mmCIF file of C-alpha atoms in Angstrom:
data_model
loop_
_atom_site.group_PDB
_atom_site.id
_atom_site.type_symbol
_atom_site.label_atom_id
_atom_site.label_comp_id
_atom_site.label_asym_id
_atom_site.label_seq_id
_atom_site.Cartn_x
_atom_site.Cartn_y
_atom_site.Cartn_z
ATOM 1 C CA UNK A 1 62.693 68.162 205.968
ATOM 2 C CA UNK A 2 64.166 71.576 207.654
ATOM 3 C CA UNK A 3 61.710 74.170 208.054
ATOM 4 C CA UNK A 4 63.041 78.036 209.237
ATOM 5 C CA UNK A 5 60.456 79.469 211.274
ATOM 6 C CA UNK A 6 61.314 83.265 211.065
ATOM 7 C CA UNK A 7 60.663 84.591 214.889
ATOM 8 C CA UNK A 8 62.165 86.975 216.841
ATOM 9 C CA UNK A 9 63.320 84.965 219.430
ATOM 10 C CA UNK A 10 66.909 84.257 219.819
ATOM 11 C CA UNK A 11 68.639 83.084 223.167
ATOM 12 C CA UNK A 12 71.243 86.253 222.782
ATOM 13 C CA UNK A 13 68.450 88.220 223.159
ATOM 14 C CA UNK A 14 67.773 87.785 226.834
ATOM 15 C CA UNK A 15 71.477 89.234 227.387
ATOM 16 C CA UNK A 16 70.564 92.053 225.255
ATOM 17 C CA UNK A 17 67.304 93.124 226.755
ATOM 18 C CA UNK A 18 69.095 92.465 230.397
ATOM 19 C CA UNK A 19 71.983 95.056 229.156
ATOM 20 C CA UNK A 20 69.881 97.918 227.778
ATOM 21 C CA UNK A 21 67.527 97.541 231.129
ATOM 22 C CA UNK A 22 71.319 97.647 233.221
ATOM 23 C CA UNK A 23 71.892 100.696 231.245
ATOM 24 C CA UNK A 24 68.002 102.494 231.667
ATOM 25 C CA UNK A 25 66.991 101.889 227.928
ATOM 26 C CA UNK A 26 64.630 99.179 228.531
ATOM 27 C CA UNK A 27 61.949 98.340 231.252
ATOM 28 C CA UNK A 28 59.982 95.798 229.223
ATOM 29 C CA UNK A 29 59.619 92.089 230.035
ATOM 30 C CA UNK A 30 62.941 89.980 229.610
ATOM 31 C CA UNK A 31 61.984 87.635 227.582
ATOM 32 C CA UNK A 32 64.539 86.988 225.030
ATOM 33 C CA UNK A 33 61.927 88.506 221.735
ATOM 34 C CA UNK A 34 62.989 91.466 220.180
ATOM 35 C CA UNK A 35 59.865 93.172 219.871
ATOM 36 C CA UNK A 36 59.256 96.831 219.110
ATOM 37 C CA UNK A 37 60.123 97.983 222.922
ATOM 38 C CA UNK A 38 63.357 96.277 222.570
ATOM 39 C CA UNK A 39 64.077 97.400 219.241
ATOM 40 C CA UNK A 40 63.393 100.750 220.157
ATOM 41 C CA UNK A 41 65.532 100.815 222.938
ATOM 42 C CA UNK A 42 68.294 98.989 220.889
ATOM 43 C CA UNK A 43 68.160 102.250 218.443
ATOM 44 C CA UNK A 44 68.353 104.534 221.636
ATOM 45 C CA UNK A 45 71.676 103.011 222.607
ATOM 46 C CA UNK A 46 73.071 103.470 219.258
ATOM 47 C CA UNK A 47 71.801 106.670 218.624
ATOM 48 C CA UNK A 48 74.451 107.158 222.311
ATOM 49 C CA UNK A 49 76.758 105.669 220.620
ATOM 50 C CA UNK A 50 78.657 107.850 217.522
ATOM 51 C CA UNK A 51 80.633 104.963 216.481
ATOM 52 C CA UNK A 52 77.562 102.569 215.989
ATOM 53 C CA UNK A 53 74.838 102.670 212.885
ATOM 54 C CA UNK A 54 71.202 103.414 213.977
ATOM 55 C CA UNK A 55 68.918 100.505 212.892
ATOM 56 C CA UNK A 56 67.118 99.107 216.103
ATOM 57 C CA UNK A 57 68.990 95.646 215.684
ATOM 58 C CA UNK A 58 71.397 93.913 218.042
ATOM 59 C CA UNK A 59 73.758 93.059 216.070
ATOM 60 C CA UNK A 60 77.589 92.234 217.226
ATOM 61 C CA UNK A 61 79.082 95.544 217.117
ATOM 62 C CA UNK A 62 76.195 96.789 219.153
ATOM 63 C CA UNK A 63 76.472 93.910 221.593
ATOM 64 C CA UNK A 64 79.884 94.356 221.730
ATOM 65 C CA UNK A 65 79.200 97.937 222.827
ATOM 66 C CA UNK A 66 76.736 96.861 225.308
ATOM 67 C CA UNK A 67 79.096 94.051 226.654
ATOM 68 C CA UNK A 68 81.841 96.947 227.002
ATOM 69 C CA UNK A 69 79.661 99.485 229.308
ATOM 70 C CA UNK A 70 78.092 96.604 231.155
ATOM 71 C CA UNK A 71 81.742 95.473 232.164
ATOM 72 C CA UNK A 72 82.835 98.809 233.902
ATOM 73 C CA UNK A 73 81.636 100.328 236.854
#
C-alpha cells in the first residue's frame, strides 16, 4: 500500500530557501519546508522578476531564475 503524505517538505527546497537568503529575500531557518516565510519571499523574487508569474511557489522557471542570479557575481 502507497500512501502520499502531502507536506511541504521537498529536498529542492533547501536550495531554494539558501538562494532567496543569497539574494536578501529570506532570513528564516533553512530547513528545506516551504512555509509562509519562504513562500513569501518566493513571491518577492518574482514580483523582481517581469518575466516570472507571481504565486509564492518555487517552481522551475523560478528556480531557474534563482539558479541564474546565484551563478553571477
Amino acid at each position: 500500500i502507497d500512501f502520499e503524505i502531502d507536506h511541504p517538505y521537498k529536498s529542492g527546497h533547501f536550495e531554494t530557501q539558501t538562494m532567496l537568503a543569497n539574494q536578501g529575500l529570506y532570513d528564516g531557518k533553512v530547513d528545506g519546508l516551504m512555509r509562509e516565510k519562504s513562500e513569501c519571499a518566493t513571491a518577492v523574487f518574482q514580483n523582481k522578476c517581469s518575466d516570472l508569474s507571481v504565486d509564492g511557489k518555487a517552481g522551475s522557471s523560478t528556480k531557474d531564475k534563482l539558479k541564474e542570479l546565484n551563478t553571477k557575481g
